[in-house]
Short mmCIF file of C-alpha atoms (C1' of nucleotides) in Angstrom, two decimals:
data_model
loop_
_atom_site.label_atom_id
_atom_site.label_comp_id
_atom_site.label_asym_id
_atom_site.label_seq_id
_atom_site.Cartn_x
_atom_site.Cartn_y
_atom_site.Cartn_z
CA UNK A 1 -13.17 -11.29 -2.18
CA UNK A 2 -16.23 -10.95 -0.35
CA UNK A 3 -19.55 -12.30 0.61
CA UNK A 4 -20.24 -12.49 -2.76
CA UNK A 5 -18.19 -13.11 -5.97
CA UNK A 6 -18.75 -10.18 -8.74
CA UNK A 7 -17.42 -9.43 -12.23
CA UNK A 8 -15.33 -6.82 -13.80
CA UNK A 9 -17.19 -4.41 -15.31
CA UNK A 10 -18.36 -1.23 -14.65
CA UNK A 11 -20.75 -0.64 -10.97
CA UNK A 12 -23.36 1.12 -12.47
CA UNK A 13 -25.05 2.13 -9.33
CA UNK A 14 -22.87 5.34 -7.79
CA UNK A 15 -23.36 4.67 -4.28
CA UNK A 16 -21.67 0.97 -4.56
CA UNK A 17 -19.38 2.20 -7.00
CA UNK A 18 -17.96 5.08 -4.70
CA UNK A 19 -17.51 2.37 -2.12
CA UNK A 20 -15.81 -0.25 -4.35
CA UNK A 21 -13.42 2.78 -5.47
CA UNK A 22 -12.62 4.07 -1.85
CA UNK A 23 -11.91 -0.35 -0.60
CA UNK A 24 -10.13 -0.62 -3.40
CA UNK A 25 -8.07 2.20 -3.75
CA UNK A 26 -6.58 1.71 -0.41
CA UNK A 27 -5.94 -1.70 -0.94
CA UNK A 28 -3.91 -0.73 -4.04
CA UNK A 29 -2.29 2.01 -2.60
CA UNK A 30 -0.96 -0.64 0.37
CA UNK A 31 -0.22 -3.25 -2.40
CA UNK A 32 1.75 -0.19 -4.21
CA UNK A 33 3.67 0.41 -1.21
CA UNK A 34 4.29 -3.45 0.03
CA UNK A 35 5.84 -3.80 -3.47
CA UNK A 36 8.28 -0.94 -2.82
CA UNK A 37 10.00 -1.99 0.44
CA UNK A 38 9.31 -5.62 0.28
CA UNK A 39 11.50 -5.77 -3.23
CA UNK A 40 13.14 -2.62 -3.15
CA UNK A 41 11.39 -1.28 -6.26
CA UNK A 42 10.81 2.45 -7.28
CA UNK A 43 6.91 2.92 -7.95
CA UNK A 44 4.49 5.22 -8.87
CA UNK A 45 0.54 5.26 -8.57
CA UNK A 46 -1.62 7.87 -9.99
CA UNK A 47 -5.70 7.20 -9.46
CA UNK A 48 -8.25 9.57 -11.17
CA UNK A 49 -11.91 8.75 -9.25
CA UNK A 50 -15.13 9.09 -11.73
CA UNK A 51 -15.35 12.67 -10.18
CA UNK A 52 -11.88 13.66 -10.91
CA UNK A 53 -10.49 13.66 -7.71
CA UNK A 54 -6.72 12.55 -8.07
CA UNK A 55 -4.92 10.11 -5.52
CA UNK A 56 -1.23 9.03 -5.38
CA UNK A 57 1.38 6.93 -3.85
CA UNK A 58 5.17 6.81 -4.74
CA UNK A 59 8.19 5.93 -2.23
CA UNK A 60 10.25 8.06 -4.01
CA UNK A 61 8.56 11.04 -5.17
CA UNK A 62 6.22 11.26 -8.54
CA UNK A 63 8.70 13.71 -9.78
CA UNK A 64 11.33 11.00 -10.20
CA UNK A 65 9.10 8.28 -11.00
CA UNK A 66 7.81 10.35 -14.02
CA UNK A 67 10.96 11.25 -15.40
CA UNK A 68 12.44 7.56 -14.66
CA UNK A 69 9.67 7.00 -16.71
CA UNK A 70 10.10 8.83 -19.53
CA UNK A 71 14.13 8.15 -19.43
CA UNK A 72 12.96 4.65 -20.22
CA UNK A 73 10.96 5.12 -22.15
CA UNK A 74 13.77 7.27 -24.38
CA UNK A 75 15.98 4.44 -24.08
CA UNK A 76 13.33 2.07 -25.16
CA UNK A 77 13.30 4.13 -28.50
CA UNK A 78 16.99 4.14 -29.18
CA UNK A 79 17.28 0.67 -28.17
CA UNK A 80 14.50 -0.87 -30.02
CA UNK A 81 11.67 1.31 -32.09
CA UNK A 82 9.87 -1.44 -32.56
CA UNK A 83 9.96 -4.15 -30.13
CA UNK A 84 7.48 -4.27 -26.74
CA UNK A 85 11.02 -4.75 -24.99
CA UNK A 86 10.93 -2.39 -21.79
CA UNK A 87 14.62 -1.84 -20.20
CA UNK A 88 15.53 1.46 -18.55
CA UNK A 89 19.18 2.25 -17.68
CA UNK A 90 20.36 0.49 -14.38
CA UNK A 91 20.65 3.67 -11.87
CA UNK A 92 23.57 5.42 -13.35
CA UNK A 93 26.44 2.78 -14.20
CA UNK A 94 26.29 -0.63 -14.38
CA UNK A 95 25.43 -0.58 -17.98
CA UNK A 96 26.74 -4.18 -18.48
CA UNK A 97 23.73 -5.33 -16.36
CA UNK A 98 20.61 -3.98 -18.73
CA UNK A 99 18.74 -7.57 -19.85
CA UNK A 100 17.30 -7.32 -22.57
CA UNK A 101 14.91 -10.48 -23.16
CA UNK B 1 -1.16 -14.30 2.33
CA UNK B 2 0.73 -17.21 1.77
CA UNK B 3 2.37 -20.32 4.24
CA UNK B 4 3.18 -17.82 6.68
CA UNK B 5 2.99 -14.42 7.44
CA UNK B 6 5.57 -11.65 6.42
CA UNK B 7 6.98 -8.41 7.74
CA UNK B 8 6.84 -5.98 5.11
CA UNK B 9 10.55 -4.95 4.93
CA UNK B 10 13.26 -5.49 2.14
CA UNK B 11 13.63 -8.95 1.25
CA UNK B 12 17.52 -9.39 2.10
CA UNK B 13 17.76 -12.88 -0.51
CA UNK B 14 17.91 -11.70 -4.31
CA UNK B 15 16.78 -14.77 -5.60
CA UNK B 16 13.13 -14.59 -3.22
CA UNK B 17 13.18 -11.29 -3.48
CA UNK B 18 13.20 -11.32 -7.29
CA UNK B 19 10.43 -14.41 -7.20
CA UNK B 20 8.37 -11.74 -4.13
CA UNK B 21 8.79 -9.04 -7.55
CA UNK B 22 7.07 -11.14 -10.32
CA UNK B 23 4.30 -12.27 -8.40
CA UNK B 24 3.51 -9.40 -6.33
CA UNK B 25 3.76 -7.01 -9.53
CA UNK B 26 1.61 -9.45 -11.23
CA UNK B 27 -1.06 -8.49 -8.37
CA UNK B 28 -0.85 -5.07 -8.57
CA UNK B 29 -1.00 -4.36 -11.95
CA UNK B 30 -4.43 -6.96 -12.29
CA UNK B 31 -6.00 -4.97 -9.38
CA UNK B 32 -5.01 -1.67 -10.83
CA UNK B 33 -6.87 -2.99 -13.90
CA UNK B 34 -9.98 -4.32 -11.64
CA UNK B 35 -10.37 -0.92 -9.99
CA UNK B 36 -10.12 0.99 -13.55
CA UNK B 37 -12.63 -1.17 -14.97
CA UNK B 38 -14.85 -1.45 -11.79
CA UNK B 39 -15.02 2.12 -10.93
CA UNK B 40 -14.87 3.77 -14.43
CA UNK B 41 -11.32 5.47 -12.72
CA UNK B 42 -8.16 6.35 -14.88
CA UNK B 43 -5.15 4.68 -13.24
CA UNK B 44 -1.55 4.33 -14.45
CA UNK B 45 1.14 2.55 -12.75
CA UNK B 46 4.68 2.79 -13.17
CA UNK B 47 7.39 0.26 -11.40
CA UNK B 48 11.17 -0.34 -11.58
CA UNK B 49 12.55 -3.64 -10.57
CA UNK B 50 15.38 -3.28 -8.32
CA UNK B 51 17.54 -3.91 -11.66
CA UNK B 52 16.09 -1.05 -13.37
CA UNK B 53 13.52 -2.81 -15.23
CA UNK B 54 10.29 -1.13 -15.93
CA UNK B 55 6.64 -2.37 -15.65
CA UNK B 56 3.69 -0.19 -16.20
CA UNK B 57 -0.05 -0.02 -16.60
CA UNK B 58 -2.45 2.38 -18.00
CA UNK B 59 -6.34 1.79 -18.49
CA UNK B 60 -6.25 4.91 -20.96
CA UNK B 61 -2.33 6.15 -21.89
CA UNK B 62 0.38 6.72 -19.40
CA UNK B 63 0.76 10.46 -21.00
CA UNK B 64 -2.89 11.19 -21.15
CA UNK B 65 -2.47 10.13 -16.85
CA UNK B 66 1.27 12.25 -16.39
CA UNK B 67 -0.91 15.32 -17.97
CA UNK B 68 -3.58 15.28 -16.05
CA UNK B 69 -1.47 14.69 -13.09
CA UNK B 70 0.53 17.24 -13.74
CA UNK B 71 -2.78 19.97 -14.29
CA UNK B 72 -3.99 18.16 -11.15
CA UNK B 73 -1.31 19.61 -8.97
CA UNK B 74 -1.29 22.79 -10.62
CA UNK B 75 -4.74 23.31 -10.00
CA UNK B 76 -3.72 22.00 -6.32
CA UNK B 77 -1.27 25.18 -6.13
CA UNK B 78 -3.71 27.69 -7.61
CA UNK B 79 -6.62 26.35 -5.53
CA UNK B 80 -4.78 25.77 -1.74
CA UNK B 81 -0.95 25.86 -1.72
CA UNK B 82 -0.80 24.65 1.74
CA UNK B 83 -3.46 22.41 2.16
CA UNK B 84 -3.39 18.49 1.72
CA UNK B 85 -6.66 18.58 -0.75
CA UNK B 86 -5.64 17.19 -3.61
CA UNK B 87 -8.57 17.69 -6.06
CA UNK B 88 -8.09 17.90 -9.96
CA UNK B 89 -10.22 20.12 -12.40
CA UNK B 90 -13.10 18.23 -13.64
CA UNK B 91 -12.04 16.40 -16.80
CA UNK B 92 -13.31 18.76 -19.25
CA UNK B 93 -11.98 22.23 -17.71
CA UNK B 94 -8.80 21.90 -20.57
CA UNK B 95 -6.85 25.24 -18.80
CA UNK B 96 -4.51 25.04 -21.45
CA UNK B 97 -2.21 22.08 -23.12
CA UNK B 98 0.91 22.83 -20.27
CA UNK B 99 4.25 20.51 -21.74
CA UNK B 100 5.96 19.93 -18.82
CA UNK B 101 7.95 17.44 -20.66
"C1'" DC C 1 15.43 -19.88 -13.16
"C1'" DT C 2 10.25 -21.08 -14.43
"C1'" DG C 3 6.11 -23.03 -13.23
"C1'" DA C 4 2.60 -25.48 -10.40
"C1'" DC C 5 0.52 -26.39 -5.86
"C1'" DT C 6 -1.96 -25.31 -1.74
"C1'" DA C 7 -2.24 -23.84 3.05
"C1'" DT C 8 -2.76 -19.57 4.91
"C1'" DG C 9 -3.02 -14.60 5.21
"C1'" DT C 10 -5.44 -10.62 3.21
"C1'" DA C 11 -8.66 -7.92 0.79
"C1'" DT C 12 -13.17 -6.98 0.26
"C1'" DA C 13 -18.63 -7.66 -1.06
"C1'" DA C 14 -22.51 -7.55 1.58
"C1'" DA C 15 -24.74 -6.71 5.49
"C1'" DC C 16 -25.31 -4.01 9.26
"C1'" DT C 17 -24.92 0.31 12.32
"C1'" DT D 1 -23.91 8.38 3.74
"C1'" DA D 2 -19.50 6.99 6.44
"C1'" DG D 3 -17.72 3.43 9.65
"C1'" DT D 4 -17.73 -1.56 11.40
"C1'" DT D 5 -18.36 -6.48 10.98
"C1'" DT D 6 -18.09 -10.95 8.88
"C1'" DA D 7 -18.17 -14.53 5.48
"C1'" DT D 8 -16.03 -15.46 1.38
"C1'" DA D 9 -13.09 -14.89 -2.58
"C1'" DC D 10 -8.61 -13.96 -3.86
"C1'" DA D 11 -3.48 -13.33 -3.53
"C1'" DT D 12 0.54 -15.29 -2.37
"C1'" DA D 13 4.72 -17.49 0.85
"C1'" DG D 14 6.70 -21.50 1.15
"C1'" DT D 15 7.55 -25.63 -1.24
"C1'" DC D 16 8.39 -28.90 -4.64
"C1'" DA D 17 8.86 -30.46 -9.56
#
DNA sequence: CTGACTATGTATAAACT
DNA sequence: TAGTTTATACATAGTCA
């Protein structure tokens, strides 16, 4: 997107890579949030820049995301050790609705 | 981007809605991978479909990003409890190995 | 429901200030 | 070096198979 096409990889130069990181970061961070309303989704963004500066989005809060997060992830062990399958409870009941694919 | 413009606001069909999900989260998660790779950043991403479903995407590990979250907002406390700065320690400055989890 | 297709809206790479 | 502009590449809404 842009005058001119580029490649993923790495900017090497600083200067352009700064400015690719701050375009691009708000563009996620909109994306991030579109998602959320748009499909009623719970979602969490955490962004560490080269320097170590840390930026977030969440429409919840990153408290709940987190621990959403690692509930899930808990299930996802009892459930199935060793399969990439990624389920998380429905929120609180509906158990009858988890789809496992 | 698409046939026609859109309001960002809960899609009220499940079916579109659902179809909005997959392609949109699709997006995100390829630029959250572009802007890792780009600008040498750490990202993670976590998302739960409106049926509880999770989706998620780390350049390095989700843990290695909830820790350094986590220091990042301690350091945040220490450094200006009432500010909006949100600055993390520089990735070597290891305070100690805090479990919040 | 799952995938293409493609017209159109958006994001953004370069250029410029 | 941050903000603005613009041409272009990319993402995707609506549609159809």
């Amino acid at each position: 997107m842009g005058r001119g096409k580029i490649v993923i990889r790495r900017i090497d130069n600083s200067t352009s890579r700064q400015v690719t990181f701050s375009k691009r970061r708000s563009g996620l961070l909109k994306k991030a949030k579109e998602l959320a309303i748009l499909c009623d989704a719970e979602v969490g963004v955490m962004i560490f820049s080269s320097t170590g500066k840390l930026h977030e989005f969440s429409n919840t809060s990153m408290k709940s995301v987190i621990d959403r997060y690692h509930k899930a992830k808990e299930e996802q062990q009892l459930t199935s050790p060793i399969s990439e399958v990624r389920v998380s409870l429905a929120p609180l009941a509906n158990l009858s609705n988890l789809n496992f694919y």
